Coordinates of C-alpha atoms and ligand atoms in Angstrom, one line a residue:
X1143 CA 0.1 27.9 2.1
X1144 CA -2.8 27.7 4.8
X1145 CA -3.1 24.9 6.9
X1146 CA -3.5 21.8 4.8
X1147 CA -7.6 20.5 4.8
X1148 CA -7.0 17.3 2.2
X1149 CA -4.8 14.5 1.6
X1150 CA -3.3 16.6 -1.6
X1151 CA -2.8 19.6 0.4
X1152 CA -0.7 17.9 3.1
X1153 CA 1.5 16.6 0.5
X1154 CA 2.1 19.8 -1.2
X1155 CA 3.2 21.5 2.3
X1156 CA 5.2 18.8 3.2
X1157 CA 7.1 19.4 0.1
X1158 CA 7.1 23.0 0.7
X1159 CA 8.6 22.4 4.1
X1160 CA 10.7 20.2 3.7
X1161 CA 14.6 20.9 3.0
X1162 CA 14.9 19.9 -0.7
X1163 CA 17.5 16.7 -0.4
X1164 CA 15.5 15.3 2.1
X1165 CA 12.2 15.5 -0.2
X1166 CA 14.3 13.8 -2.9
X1167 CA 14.8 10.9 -0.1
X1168 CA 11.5 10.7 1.0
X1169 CA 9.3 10.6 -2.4
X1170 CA 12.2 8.4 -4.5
X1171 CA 12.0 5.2 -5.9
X1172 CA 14.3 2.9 -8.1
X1173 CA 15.9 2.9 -11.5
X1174 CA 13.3 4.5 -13.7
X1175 CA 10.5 4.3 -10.7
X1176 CA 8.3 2.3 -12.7
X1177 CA 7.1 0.3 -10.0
X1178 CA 6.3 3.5 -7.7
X1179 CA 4.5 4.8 -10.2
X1180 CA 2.9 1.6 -11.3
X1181 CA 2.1 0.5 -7.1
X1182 CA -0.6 3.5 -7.6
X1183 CA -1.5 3.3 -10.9
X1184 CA -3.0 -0.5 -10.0
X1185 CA -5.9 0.7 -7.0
X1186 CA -7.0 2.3 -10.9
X1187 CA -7.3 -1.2 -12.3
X1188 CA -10.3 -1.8 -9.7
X1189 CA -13.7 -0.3 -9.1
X1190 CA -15.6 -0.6 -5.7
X1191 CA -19.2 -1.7 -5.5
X1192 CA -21.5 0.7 -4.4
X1193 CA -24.8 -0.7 -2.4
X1194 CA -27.8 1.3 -1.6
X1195 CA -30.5 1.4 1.3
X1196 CA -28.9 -0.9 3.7
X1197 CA -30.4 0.6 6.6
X1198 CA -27.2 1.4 8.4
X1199 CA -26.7 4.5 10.5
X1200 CA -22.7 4.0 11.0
X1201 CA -19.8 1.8 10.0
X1202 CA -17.1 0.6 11.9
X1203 CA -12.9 0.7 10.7
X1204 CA -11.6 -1.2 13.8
X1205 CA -10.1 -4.5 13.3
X1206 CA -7.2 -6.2 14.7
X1207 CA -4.0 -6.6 13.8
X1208 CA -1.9 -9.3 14.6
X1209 CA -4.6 -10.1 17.7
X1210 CA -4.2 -6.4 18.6
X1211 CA -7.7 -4.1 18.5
X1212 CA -6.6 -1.4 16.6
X1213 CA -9.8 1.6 15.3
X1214 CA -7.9 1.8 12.0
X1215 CA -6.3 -0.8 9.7
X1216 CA -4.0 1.7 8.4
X1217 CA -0.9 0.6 9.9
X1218 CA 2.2 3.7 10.0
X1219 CA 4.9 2.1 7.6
X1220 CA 8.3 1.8 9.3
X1221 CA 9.6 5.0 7.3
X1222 CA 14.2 5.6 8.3
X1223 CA 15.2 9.0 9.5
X1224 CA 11.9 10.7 10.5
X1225 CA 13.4 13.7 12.0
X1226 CA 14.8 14.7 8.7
X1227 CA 11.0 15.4 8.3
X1228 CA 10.5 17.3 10.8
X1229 CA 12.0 17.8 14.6
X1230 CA 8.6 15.7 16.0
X1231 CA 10.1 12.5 14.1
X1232 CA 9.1 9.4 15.4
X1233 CA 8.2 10.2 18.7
X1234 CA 5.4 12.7 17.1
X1235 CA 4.9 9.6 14.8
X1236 CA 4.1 7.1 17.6
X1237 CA 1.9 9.7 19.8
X1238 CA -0.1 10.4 16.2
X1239 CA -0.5 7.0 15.9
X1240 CA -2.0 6.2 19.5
X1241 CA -4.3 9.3 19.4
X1242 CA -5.9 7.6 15.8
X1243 CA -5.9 4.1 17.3
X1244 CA -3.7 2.9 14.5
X1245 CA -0.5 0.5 15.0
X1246 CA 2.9 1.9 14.2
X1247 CA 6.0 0.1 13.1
X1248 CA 9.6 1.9 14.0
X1249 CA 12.6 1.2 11.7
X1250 CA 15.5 0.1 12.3
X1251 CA 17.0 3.5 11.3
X1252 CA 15.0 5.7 14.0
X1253 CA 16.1 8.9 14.9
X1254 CA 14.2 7.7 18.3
X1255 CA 15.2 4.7 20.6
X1256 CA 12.9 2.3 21.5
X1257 CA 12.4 3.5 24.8
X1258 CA 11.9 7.1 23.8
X1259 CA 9.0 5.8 21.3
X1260 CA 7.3 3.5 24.2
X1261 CA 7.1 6.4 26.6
X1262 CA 5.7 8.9 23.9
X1263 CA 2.6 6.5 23.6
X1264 CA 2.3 4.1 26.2
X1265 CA -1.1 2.9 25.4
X1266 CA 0.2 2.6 21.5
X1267 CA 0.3 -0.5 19.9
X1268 CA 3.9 -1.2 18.5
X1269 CA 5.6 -3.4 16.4
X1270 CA 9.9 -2.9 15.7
X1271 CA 11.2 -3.6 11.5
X1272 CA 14.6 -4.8 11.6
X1273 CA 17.5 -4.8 9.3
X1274 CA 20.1 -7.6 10.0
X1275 CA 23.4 -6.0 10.1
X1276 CA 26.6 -8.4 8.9
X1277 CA 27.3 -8.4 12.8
X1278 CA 24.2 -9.8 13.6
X1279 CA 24.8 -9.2 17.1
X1280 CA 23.5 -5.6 16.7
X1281 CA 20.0 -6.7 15.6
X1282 CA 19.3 -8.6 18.2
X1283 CA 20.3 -6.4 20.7
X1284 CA 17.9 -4.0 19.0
X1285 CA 15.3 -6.3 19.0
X1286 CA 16.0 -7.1 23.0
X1287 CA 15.2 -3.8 24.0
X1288 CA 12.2 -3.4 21.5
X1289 CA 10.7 -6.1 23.7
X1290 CA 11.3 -5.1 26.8
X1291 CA 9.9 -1.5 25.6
X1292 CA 6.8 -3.5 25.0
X1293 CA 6.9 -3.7 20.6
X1294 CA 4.8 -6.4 20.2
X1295 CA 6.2 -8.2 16.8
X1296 CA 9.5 -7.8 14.5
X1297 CA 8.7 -7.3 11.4
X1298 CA 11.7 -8.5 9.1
X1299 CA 12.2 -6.9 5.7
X1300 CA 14.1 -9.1 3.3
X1301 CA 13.4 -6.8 0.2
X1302 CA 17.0 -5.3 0.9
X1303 CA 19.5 -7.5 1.0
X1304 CA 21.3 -5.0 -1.5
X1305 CA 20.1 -1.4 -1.8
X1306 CA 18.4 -0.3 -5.0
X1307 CA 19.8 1.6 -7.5
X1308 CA 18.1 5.2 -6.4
X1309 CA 19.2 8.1 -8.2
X1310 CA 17.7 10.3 -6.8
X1311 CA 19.4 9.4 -3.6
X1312 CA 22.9 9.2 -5.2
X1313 CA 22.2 12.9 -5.9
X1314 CA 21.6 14.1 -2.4
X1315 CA 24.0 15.2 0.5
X1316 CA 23.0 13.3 3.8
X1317 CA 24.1 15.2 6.5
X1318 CA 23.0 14.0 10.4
X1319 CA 21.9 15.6 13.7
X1320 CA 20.7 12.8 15.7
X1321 CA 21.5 9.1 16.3
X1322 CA 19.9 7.5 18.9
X1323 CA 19.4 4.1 18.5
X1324 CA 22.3 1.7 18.5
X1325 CA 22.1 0.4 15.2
X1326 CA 22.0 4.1 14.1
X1327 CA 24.8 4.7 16.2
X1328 CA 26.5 1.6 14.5
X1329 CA 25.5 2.7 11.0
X1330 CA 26.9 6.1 11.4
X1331 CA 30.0 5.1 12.4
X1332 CA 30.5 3.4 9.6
X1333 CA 29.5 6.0 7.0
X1334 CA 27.2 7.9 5.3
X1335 CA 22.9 6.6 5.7
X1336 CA 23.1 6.0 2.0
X1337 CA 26.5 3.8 2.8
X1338 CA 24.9 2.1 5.9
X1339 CA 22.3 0.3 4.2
X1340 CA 25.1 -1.6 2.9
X1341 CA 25.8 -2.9 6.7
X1342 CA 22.8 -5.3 5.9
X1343 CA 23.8 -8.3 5.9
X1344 CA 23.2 -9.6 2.1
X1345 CA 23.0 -13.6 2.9
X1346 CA 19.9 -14.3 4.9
X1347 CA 17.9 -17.0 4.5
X1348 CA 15.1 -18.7 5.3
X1349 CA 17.0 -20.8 8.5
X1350 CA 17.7 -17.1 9.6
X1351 CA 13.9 -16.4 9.6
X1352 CA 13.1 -19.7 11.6
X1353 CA 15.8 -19.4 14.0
X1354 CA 15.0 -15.5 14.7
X1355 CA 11.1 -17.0 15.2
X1356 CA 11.9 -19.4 17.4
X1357 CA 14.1 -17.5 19.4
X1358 CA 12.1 -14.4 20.1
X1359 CA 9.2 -14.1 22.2
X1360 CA 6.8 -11.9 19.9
X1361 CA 5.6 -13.1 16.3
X1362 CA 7.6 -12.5 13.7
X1363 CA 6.3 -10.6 10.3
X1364 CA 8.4 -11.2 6.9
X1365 CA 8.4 -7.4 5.0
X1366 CA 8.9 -7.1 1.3
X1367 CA 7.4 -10.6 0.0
X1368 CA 5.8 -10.4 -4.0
X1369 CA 5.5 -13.9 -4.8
X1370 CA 2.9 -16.8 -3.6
X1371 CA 6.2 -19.2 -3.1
X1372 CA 7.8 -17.0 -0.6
X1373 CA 4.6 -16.4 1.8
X1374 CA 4.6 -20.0 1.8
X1375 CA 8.1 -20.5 2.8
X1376 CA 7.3 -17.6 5.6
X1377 CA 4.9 -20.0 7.0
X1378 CA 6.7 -22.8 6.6
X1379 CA 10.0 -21.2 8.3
X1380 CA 8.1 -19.6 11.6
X1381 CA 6.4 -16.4 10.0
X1382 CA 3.0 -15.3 11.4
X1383 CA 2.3 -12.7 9.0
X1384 CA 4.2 -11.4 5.7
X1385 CA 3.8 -8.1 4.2
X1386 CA 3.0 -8.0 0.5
X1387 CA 5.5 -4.9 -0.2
X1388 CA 8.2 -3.7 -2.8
X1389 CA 9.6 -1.2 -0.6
X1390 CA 7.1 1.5 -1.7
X1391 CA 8.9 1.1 -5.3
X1392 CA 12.7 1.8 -3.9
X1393 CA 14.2 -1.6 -4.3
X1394 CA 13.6 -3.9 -7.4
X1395 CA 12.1 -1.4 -10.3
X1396 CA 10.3 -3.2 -12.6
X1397 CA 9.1 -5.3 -9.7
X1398 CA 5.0 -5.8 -9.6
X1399 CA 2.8 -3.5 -8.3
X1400 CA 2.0 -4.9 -5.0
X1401 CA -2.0 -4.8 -5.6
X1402 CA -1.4 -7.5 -8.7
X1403 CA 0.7 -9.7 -6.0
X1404 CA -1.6 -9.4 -3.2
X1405 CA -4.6 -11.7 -4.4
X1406 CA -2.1 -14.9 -5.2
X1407 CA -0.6 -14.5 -1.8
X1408 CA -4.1 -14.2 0.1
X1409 CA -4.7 -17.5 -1.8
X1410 CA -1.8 -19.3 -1.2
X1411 CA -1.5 -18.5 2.7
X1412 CA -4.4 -16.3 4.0
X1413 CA -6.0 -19.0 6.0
X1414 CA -2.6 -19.3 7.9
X1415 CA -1.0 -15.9 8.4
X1416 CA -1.9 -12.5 8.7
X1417 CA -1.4 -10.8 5.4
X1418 CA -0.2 -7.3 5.5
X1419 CA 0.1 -5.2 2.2
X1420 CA 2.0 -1.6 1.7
X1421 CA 2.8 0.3 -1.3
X1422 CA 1.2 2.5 -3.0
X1423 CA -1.9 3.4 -0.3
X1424 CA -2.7 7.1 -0.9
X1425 CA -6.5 7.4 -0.1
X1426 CA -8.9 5.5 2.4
X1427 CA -10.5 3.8 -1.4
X1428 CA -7.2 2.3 -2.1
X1429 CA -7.3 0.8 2.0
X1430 CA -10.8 -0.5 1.3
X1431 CA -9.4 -2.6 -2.4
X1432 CA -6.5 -4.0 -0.6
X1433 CA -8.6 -5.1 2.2
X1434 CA -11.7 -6.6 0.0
X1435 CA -8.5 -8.1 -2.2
X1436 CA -8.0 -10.2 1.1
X1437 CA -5.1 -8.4 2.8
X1438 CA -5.9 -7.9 7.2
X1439 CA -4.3 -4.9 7.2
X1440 CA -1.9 -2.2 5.4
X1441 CA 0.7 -0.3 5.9
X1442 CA 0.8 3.5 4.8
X1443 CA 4.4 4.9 4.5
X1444 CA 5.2 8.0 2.4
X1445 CA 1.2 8.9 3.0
X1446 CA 1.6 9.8 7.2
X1447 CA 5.2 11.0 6.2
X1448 CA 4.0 13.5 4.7
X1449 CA 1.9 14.8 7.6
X1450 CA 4.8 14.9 9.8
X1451 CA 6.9 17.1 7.2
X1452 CA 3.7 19.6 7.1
X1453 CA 3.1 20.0 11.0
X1454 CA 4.7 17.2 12.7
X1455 CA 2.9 15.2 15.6
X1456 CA -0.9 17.2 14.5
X1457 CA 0.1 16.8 11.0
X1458 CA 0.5 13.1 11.3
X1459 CA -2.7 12.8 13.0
X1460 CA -4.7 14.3 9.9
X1461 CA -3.3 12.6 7.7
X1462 CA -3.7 9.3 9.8
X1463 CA -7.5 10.4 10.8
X1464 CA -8.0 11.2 6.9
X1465 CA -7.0 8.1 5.8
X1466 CA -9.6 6.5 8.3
X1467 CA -12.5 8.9 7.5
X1468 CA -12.5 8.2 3.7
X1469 CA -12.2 4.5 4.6
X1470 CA -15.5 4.9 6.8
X1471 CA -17.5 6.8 4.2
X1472 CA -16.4 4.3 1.8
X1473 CA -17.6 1.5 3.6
X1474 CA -20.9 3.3 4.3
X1475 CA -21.4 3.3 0.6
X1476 CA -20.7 0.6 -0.2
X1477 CA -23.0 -1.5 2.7
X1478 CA -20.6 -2.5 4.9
X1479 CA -20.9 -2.5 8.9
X1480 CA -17.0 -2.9 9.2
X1481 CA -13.9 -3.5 7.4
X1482 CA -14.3 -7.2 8.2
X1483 CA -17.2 -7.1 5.8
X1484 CA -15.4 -6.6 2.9
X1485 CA -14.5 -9.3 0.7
X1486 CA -14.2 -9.8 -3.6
X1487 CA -17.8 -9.0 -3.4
X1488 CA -17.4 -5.8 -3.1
X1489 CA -15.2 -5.2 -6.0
X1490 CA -15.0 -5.5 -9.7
X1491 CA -12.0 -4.7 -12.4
X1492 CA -12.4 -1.7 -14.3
X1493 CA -13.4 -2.6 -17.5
X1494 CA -11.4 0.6 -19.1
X1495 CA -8.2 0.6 -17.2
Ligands
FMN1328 C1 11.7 7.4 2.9 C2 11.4 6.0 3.1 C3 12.2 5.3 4.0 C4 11.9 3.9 4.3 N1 12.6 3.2 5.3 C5 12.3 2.0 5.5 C6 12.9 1.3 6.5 O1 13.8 1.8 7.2 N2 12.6 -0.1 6.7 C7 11.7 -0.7 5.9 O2 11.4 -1.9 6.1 N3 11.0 0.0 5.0 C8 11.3 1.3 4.8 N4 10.6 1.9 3.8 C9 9.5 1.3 3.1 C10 8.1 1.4 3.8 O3 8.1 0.7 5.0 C11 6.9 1.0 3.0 O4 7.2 -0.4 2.6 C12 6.6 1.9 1.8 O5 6.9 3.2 2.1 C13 5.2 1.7 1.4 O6 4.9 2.5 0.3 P1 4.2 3.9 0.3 O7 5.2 4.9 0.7 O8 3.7 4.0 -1.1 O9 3.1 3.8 1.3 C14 10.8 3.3 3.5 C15 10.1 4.0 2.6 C16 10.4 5.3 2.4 C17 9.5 6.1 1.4

C-alpha cells in the first residue's frame, strides 16, 4: 500500500506490517470484547453542536495537562512492548510525541529505559505508568529513575490486579529481542510477557496509593477507574488526577464503556482532580465529546500505535498530528476558540443511537 494519508489507512498498514501475533496483541481485548467494541460504539451515542458565523479566523488545541502546556490534549497511552511494533518503539514514540507537542506516558513494560526515552525528547513532556510487582521494591526503583530522568507524574493503573481473560493473547507465541528496563528485565526472567503480568502484585489498596503519594515527589495519577466512588477515594487517598479507563477493553469485558462513566466521575471529582479519560479515542470528534463531557485530557493508545507499526517515529507523528487536526477543524465548527471552550453545551445525545 502507498504511504498512508488518513486515520483508516494508517491502521490498515500497520496491520499489514506488522508480524501477525503481534497484531493479535495489539488490537485484542477481553472475553467476548464487548466492551472494546462497545468503548467506540458510545462517541455514536453523541452528536456535536455545530455553530455558525462566529467570526473566528483560527482555533486553538493547547491546553495543559497536569499544569504542563501541552499543543494537543491527546495524550500517547502508555502502550507494553512497542518495539514489537516496530524497531523505532518508544524512543520513536517519545520524539513523535515532542515534535506534536503532546505528552507521552511510558509503561512499565518498555522496550526503552527511562533514560533512553528522556534523551530522545528532552524538551518532551513525560509522565511513567507503573505496575506494582509482588516485590514492590522493583517499582519503586523504576519510579526513582523515572524521576531523575525528569517524568513528571506516575500514573498508577489498578485495572490489573489480575490479567484479563484475552484469547486472543492465549493464542499467540511471545517471543523477545529486547529488555531494557529493569522491571522488564525482572519480568523476563521470570517468564513469558503474557506470564509477567502475573508479577503484579494482586493486593493493592487504597493505603498503597497514599503512601506511594506521599512518598514521591511528582503527582500521582490513578489509571483504570469506572466508578464515581473510586475517583473519590483517589482524591481522598493522595491522587491528583484519575484516568477514566477500562484498559482499552482488555481487562473486565462487560465493563462500561468508558464515555457512559466519564460524566459521573467529572461530577463527583472534577472540581478537585484532573480527569483523564482513554479508551476508545479513534478520531479528533471522539477527543472533542470526551472533552465537552468534562474530561482535561485523553489518552490515545491503540490509535498512535498504529502509526508506529506503519512507519515508526514519522508514522507516529501523523497519526498524533491527525488526531489534533480533526480536533482543530472540529472546534472551528463548532465556535470554539480552544479546547477549554468546550463544555455540555456543545453537545447533544443522538436521538437515534
Ligand atoms: C497493546 C496494548 C498494551 C497496553 N499496555 C499497557 C500498559 O503496559 N500499561 C497500562 O497502564 N495500560 C496499557 N494499555 C492500555 C492503554 O494504556 C490504554 O488504556 C488503552 O489502550 C486505551 O484504549 P485505546 O487503545 O482504545 O485508545 C495497553 C493497551 C494496549 C492496546
Amino acid at each position: 500500500m502507498e504511504t498512508p494519508l488518513t486515520l483508516t489507512d494508517v491502521e490498515a498498514v500497520a496491520l499489514e506490517n506488522i508480524d501477525p501475533d503481534w497484531a493479535e496483541y495489539f488490537r485484542g481485548g477481553s472475553g467476548r470484547e464487548q466492551t472494546l467494541a462497545e468503548n467506540t460504539v458510545a462517541f455514536a451515542r453523541w452528536r456535536l453542536r455545530q455553530r455558525v458565523l462566529r467570526g473566528m479566523e483560527t482555533t486553538s488545541t493547547e491546553t495543559t495537562v497536569l499544569g504542563h502546556p501541552v499543543r494537543s490534549p491527546v495524550v500517547v497511552a502508555p502502550v507494553a512492548y512497542q518495539r514489537l511494533a516496530h524497531e523505532d518503539g518508544e524512543v520513536g514514540m517519545a520524539r513523535a510525541a515532542a515534535a506534536v507537542g503532546s505528552a507521552l506516558c511510558l509503561s512499565t513494560y518498555s522496550n526503552a529505559s527511562v533514560a533512553e526515552v528522556a534523551a530522545a525528547a528532552p524538551d518532551g513532556v513525560r509522565f511513567l505508568q507503573v505496575y506494582v510487582f509482588s516485590d514492590h521494591g522493583i517499582t519503586d526503583d523504576l519510579i526513582a529513575q523515572a524521576v531523575d530522568a525528569g517524568f513528571s507524574a506516575v500514573f498508577l493503573t489498578v485495572d490489573l490486579p489480575v490479567v484479563g481473560i484475552r484469547d486472543r493473547e492465549r493464542r499467540i507465541h511471545w517471543r523477545f529481542s529486547d529488555d531494557s528496563l529493569p522491571s522488564v528485565r525482572y519480568a523476563h526472567d521470570h517468564g513469558s510477557a503474557g506470564e509477567s503480568l502475573q508479577l503484579i502484585d494482586p493486593a493493592l489498596d487504597w493505603a498503597y496509593l497514599e503512601r506511594l503519594a506521599s512518598s514521591v515527589s511528582v503527582p500521582v495519577v490513578v489509571k483504570g477507574v469506572l466508578e464515581p466512588a473510586d475517583a473519590v477515594l483517589a482524591a481522598e487517598h493522595g491522587a491528583a488526577g484519575v484516568v477514566v479507563s477500562n484498559h482499552g477493553g482488555r481487562q473486565l469485558d462487560g465493563a462500561m464503556p468508558t464515555l457512559e462513566a466519564l460524566p459521573a466521575i467529572v461530577e463527583a471529582v472534577g472540581d478537585r482532580l484532573d480527569v483523564l479519560f482513554d479508551s476508545g479515542i479513534r478520531r479528533g470528534t471522539d477527543v472533542a465529546i470526551a472533552l465537552a463531557l468534562g474530561a482535561d485530557a485523553v489518552l490515545a493508545g491503540r490509535q498512535p500505535l498504529w502509526g508506529l507499526a506503519a512507519r515508526g517515529e514519522d508514522g507516529a507523528r501523523q497519526v498524533l498530528e491527525l488526531l489534533r487536526e480533526e480536533l482543530a477543524v472540529a472546534l472551528h465548527l463548532m465556535g470554539c476558540r480552544s479546547v477549554d471552550e468546550l463544555t455540555l453545551e456543545h453537545v447533544a445525545r443522538a436521538v437515534r443511537p
